[in-house]
C-alpha cells in the first residue's frame, strides 16, 4: 500500500453527504485489471455566521431597539461581501428578510439560493444615565399607547381568565 495525495474537484453548492466519484483512483483491479473508483463523501463544516437550508443561507443579525423602532440601513455579511439591508420602522424581533441571489449556487449551475436574515433585537444590560432617563420618558408615553399586536395579545390573556 502507498499513500498519495490527489486533488478532488468539489462543485459549488454540493450538499452535505453528497457522494463524489473519482474514476480510476480506487484500489487496483484483480489480476492486473484497471483501478477501481474512489468515492468521497462530503461533510460540510459549520460556519460561524451562516447556517445552510438547501441553497439558502440563514444569518442571525442582532439589531438595537432604536434600529427596530425607527428603521435603519444595516450592513449584512454575505459570501460576496457586505450588503445593505433596509430595516423598516417597527421591525419585530424574529422577522426574516430575504436577500435574493446571495445564497449558495445550485449544484446543477442554475441560479443561486437566497440569504435569509433573521433580526433579533438586543436589549442592553447596562444603560448610561441619559439613556435610562430617555427610556423612562418613553415608557411613560407607552402606557397610553397600546399597539394592535399587544392589544390582541392582551385580549387572548383576558380570555384565559374569563
CSV table of C-alpha atoms in Angstrom, one decimal:
chain,number,residue,atom,x,y,z
A,1,UNK,CA,0.0,0.0,0.0
A,2,UNK,CA,1.1,3.5,-0.8
A,3,UNK,CA,-0.1,6.8,0.4
A,4,UNK,CA,-0.7,9.5,-2.1
A,5,UNK,CA,-2.5,12.8,-2.4
A,6,UNK,CA,-5.0,13.6,-5.1
A,7,UNK,CA,-7.0,16.7,-5.9
A,8,UNK,CA,-10.7,16.3,-6.0
A,9,UNK,CA,-12.9,19.0,-7.6
A,10,UNK,CA,-15.9,19.8,-5.3
A,11,UNK,CA,-18.6,21.6,-7.2
A,12,UNK,CA,-20.0,24.8,-5.7
A,13,UNK,CA,-23.3,24.2,-3.9
A,14,UNK,CA,-22.8,20.5,-3.3
A,15,UNK,CA,-25.0,19.3,-0.4
A,16,UNK,CA,-24.0,17.6,2.8
A,17,UNK,CA,-23.5,13.8,2.4
A,18,UNK,CA,-23.0,14.0,-1.4
A,19,UNK,CA,-21.0,11.2,-2.9
A,20,UNK,CA,-18.4,12.2,-5.5
A,21,UNK,CA,-16.8,9.5,-7.7
A,22,UNK,CA,-13.2,9.9,-8.9
A,23,UNK,CA,-12.7,7.3,-11.6
A,24,UNK,CA,-9.5,5.3,-11.7
A,25,UNK,CA,-8.3,6.4,-8.3
A,26,UNK,CA,-9.5,3.4,-6.3
A,27,UNK,CA,-7.9,0.1,-5.5
A,28,UNK,CA,-6.0,-1.8,-8.2
A,29,UNK,CA,-8.1,-4.4,-10.1
A,30,UNK,CA,-7.8,-8.1,-9.7
A,31,UNK,CA,-5.2,-9.9,-11.8
A,32,UNK,CA,-3.7,-6.6,-13.1
A,33,UNK,CA,-7.1,-5.2,-14.1
A,34,UNK,CA,-7.8,-1.4,-14.1
A,35,UNK,CA,-8.0,0.5,-10.9
A,36,UNK,CA,-11.5,1.0,-9.4
A,37,UNK,CA,-13.1,4.2,-8.4
A,38,UNK,CA,-12.6,6.4,-5.3
A,39,UNK,CA,-15.7,7.6,-3.6
A,40,UNK,CA,-15.6,10.8,-1.5
A,41,UNK,CA,-18.4,11.7,0.9
A,42,UNK,CA,-18.9,15.4,1.5
A,43,UNK,CA,-19.1,16.7,5.1
A,44,UNK,CA,-19.6,20.4,5.4
A,45,UNK,CA,-18.0,22.2,8.3
A,46,UNK,CA,-20.2,24.6,10.4
A,47,UNK,CA,-19.8,28.2,9.7
A,48,UNK,CA,-19.5,30.9,12.4
A,49,UNK,CA,-22.2,33.1,10.8
A,50,UNK,CA,-24.3,31.2,8.3
A,51,UNK,CA,-26.5,28.1,8.5
A,52,UNK,CA,-27.5,26.3,5.4
A,53,UNK,CA,-31.0,25.4,4.3
A,54,UNK,CA,-30.6,23.7,0.9
A,55,UNK,CA,-29.2,26.6,-1.3
A,56,UNK,CA,-30.3,29.3,1.1
A,57,UNK,CA,-28.1,30.7,3.8
A,58,UNK,CA,-29.6,31.9,7.1
A,59,UNK,CA,-27.9,34.6,9.2
A,60,UNK,CA,-28.9,35.8,12.7
A,61,UNK,CA,-28.5,39.6,12.8
A,62,UNK,CA,-28.5,41.5,16.2
A,63,UNK,CA,-30.1,45.0,16.0
A,64,UNK,CA,-30.8,47.6,18.6
A,65,UNK,CA,-34.2,48.7,19.8
A,66,UNK,CA,-33.8,52.1,18.2
A,67,UNK,CA,-32.9,50.5,14.8
A,68,UNK,CA,-36.0,48.3,15.1
A,69,UNK,CA,-38.3,51.1,16.1
A,70,UNK,CA,-37.1,53.8,13.8
A,71,UNK,CA,-35.8,51.8,10.9
A,72,UNK,CA,-32.2,51.7,9.7
A,73,UNK,CA,-29.8,50.7,7.0
A,74,UNK,CA,-27.7,47.9,8.3
A,75,UNK,CA,-24.7,46.1,6.8
A,76,UNK,CA,-25.2,42.3,6.4
A,77,UNK,CA,-22.4,39.9,5.6
A,78,UNK,CA,-22.7,37.5,2.7
A,79,UNK,CA,-20.4,35.2,0.8
A,80,UNK,CA,-19.9,38.1,-1.7
A,81,UNK,CA,-19.0,40.8,1.0
A,82,UNK,CA,-21.2,43.3,2.8
A,83,UNK,CA,-24.7,44.2,1.6
A,84,UNK,CA,-27.1,46.9,2.8
A,85,UNK,CA,-30.4,45.8,4.3
A,86,UNK,CA,-33.1,48.5,4.8
A,87,UNK,CA,-35.0,47.7,8.0
A,88,UNK,CA,-38.5,49.3,8.0
A,89,UNK,CA,-39.8,51.2,11.0
A,90,UNK,CA,-41.4,48.9,13.6
A,91,UNK,CA,-39.4,45.8,12.7
A,92,UNK,CA,-40.1,43.0,15.2
A,93,UNK,CA,-37.6,40.6,16.7
A,94,UNK,CA,-37.5,37.3,14.7
A,95,UNK,CA,-38.5,39.0,11.4
A,96,UNK,CA,-36.8,37.3,8.4
A,97,UNK,CA,-35.7,39.3,5.4
A,98,UNK,CA,-34.9,37.6,2.1
A,99,UNK,CA,-32.0,38.9,0.1
A,100,UNK,CA,-32.4,37.3,-3.4
A,101,UNK,CA,-29.4,35.6,-5.0
A,102,UNK,CA,-27.0,35.9,-2.1
A,103,UNK,CA,-27.1,32.2,-1.1
A,104,UNK,CA,-25.3,29.2,-2.5
A,105,UNK,CA,-25.1,28.4,-6.2
A,106,UNK,CA,-27.2,25.5,-7.3
A,107,UNK,CA,-25.1,22.4,-7.8
A,108,UNK,CA,-26.5,22.0,-11.3
A,109,UNK,CA,-25.4,25.5,-12.2
A,110,UNK,CA,-28.9,27.0,-12.5
A,111,UNK,CA,-29.4,30.0,-10.2
A,112,UNK,CA,-28.5,30.8,-6.6
A,113,UNK,CA,-30.3,30.5,-3.3
A,114,UNK,CA,-31.1,33.5,-1.1
A,115,UNK,CA,-29.7,34.9,2.1
A,116,UNK,CA,-32.3,34.9,4.9
A,117,UNK,CA,-31.6,37.5,7.6
A,118,UNK,CA,-33.4,36.9,10.9
A,119,UNK,CA,-33.1,40.0,13.1
A,120,UNK,CA,-33.0,39.8,16.8
A,121,UNK,CA,-33.5,42.9,19.0
A,122,UNK,CA,-30.8,43.1,21.6
A,123,UNK,CA,-31.8,44.5,24.9
A,124,UNK,CA,-28.9,46.4,26.6
A,125,UNK,CA,-27.9,45.1,30.0
A,126,UNK,CA,-26.5,48.4,31.2
A,127,UNK,CA,-27.7,51.9,30.3
A,128,UNK,CA,-26.0,55.2,30.6
A,129,UNK,CA,-27.9,57.6,33.0
A,130,UNK,CA,-29.1,59.7,30.0
A,131,UNK,CA,-30.3,56.6,28.2
A,132,UNK,CA,-32.2,55.4,31.2
A,133,UNK,CA,-33.8,58.8,31.6
A,134,UNK,CA,-34.9,58.9,28.0
A,135,UNK,CA,-36.2,55.3,28.2
A,136,UNK,CA,-38.2,56.1,31.3
A,137,UNK,CA,-39.8,59.1,29.5
A,138,UNK,CA,-40.6,56.9,26.6
A,139,UNK,CA,-42.2,54.3,28.9
A,140,UNK,CA,-44.5,56.9,30.4
A,141,UNK,CA,-45.9,57.6,26.9
A,142,UNK,CA,-46.2,53.8,26.2
A,143,UNK,CA,-48.8,53.2,28.9
A,144,UNK,CA,-51.4,55.1,26.9
A,145,UNK,CA,-50.5,53.8,23.5
A,146,UNK,CA,-51.2,50.1,23.1
A,147,UNK,CA,-50.4,48.8,19.6
A,148,UNK,CA,-52.7,46.4,17.7
A,149,UNK,CA,-50.4,43.4,18.3
A,150,UNK,CA,-50.2,43.9,22.0
A,151,UNK,CA,-53.9,44.6,22.2
A,152,UNK,CA,-54.8,41.3,20.6
A,153,UNK,CA,-52.3,39.5,22.9
A,154,UNK,CA,-53.9,41.2,26.0
A,155,UNK,CA,-57.3,40.1,24.7
A,156,UNK,CA,-56.1,36.5,24.5
A,157,UNK,CA,-54.7,36.6,28.0
A,158,UNK,CA,-58.0,38.0,29.3
A,159,UNK,CA,-59.9,35.2,27.6
A,160,UNK,CA,-57.8,32.6,29.6
A,161,UNK,CA,-59.1,34.0,32.8
A,162,UNK,CA,-62.7,34.7,31.9
